[in-house]
CSV table of C-alpha atoms in Angstrom, one decimal:
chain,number,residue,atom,x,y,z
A,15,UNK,CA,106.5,102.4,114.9
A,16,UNK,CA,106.2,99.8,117.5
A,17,UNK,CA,104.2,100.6,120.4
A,18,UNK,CA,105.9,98.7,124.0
A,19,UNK,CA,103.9,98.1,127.3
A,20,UNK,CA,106.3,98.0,130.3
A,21,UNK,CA,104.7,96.8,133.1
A,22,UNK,CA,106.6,95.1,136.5
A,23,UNK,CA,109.9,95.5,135.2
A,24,UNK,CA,108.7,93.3,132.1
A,25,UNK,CA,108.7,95.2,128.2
A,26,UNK,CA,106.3,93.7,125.8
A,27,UNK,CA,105.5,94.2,122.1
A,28,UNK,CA,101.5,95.4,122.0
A,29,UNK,CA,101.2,97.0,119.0
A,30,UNK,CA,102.8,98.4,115.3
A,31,UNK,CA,102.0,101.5,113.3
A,32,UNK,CA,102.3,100.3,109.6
A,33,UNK,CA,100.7,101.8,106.3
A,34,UNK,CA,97.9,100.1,104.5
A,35,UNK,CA,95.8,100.7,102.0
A,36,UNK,CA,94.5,99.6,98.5
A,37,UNK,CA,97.6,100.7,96.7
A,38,UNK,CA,99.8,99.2,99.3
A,39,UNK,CA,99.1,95.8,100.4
A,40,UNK,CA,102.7,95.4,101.7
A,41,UNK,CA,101.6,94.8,105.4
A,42,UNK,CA,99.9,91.4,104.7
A,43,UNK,CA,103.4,89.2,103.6
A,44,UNK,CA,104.9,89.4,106.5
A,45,UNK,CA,103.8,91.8,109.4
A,46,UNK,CA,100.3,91.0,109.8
A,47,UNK,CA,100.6,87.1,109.7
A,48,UNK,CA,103.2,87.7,112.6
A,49,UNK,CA,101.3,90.4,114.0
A,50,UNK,CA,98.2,87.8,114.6
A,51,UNK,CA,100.5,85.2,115.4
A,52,UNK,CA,101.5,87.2,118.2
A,53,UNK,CA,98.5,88.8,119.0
A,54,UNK,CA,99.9,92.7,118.8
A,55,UNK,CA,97.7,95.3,117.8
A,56,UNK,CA,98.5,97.0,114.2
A,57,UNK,CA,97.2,100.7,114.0
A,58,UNK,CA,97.1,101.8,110.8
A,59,UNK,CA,98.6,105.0,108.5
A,60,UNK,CA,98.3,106.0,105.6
A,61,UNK,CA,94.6,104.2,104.2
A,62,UNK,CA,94.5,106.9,102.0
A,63,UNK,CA,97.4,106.5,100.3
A,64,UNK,CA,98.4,110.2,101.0
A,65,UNK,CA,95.2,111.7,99.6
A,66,UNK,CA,95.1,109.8,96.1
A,67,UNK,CA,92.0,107.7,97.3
A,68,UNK,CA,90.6,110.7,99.1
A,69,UNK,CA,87.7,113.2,98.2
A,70,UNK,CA,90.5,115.4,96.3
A,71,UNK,CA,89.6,113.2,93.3
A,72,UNK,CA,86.6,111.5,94.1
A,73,UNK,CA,84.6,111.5,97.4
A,74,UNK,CA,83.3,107.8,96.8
A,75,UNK,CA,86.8,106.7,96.5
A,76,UNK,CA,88.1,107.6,99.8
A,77,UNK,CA,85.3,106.4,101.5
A,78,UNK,CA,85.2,103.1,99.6
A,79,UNK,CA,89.1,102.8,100.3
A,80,UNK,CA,88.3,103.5,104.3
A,81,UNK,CA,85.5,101.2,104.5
A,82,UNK,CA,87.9,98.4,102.7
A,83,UNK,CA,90.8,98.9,105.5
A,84,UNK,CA,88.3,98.9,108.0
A,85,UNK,CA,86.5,95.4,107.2
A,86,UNK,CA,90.1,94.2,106.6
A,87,UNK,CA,91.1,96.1,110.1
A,88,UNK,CA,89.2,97.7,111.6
A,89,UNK,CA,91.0,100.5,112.5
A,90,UNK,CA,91.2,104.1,110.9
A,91,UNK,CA,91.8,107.1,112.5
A,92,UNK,CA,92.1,111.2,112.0
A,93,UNK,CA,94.2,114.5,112.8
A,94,UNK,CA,91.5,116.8,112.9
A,95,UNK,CA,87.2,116.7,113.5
A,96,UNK,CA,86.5,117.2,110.2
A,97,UNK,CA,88.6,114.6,108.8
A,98,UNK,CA,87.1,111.9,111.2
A,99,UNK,CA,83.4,113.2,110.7
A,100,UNK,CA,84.7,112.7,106.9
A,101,UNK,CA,86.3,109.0,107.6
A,102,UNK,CA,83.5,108.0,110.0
A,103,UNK,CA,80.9,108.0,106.5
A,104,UNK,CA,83.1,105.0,105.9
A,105,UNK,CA,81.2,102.9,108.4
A,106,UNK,CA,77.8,103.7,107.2
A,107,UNK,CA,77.4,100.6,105.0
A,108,UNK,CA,79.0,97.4,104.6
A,109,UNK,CA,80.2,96.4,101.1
A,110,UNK,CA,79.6,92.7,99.5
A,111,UNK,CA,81.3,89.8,99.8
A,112,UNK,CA,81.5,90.4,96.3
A,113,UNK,CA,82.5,94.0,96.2
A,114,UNK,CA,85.7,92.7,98.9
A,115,UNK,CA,86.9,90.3,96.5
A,116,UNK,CA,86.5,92.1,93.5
A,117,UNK,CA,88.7,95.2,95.6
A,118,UNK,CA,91.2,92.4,96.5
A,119,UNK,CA,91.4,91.4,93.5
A,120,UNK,CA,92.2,94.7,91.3
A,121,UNK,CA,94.8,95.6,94.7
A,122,UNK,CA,96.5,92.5,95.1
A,123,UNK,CA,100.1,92.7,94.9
A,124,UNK,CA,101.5,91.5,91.7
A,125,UNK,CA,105.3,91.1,93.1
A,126,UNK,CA,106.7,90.8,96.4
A,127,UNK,CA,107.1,94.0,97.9
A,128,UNK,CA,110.6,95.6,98.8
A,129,UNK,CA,112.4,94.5,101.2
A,130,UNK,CA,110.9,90.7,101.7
A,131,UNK,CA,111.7,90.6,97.3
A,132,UNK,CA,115.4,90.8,98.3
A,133,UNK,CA,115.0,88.3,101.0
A,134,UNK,CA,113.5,86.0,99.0
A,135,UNK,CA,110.0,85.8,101.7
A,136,UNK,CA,106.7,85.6,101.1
């Protein structure tokens, strides 16, 4: 979803709804160079990744997985009270440098992602 400001007969670009989140890195090949490049806003979906890295399975995972996203972003969100009381326990500590890069490393893609793969980007 792109999010459009129109202001004195002018339309401009100031943000994109895209998913992210440990199990999907897709975001970072293209969109969020260009996004920076730009300077647009990206609001995030999806950190999650539909409730595999949530408390469903393991409590610690979800709110490792949020805090990741949010020292990579900064930006995570809710639908409901609970779930943002849930998410905010995310911010209450700050993982390692170490910890980061040893995240990155287990969740970096190993292929470009569909569709920049058929287009040959990276």
């Amino acid at each position: 979803m792109l999010l459009l400001n129109y202001v004195d007969g002018a339309l401009s670009l100031i943000g994109l709804q895209s998913r992210y989140n440990l199990l999907d890195r897709s975001l970072e090949f293209v969109l969020q160079p260009a996004c920076a490049e730009l300077d647009v806003g990206i609001l995030l979906w999806g950190v999650t990744a539909e409730s595999f890295l949530t408390g469903k399975y393991t409590r610690k995972s979800a709110v490792v997985a949020l805090n990741w996203v949010q020292q990579n972003c900064s930006t995570i969100g809710a639908r409901a009270a609970a779930q943002l009381e849930e998410n905010l326990k995310s911010l209450e500590f700050k993982m390692s440098p170490e910890q980061m890069k040893q995240l990155d490393e287990v969740s970096k893609p190993t292929e470009i992602p569909f569709p920049y793969s058929i287009l040959s980007l990276r």
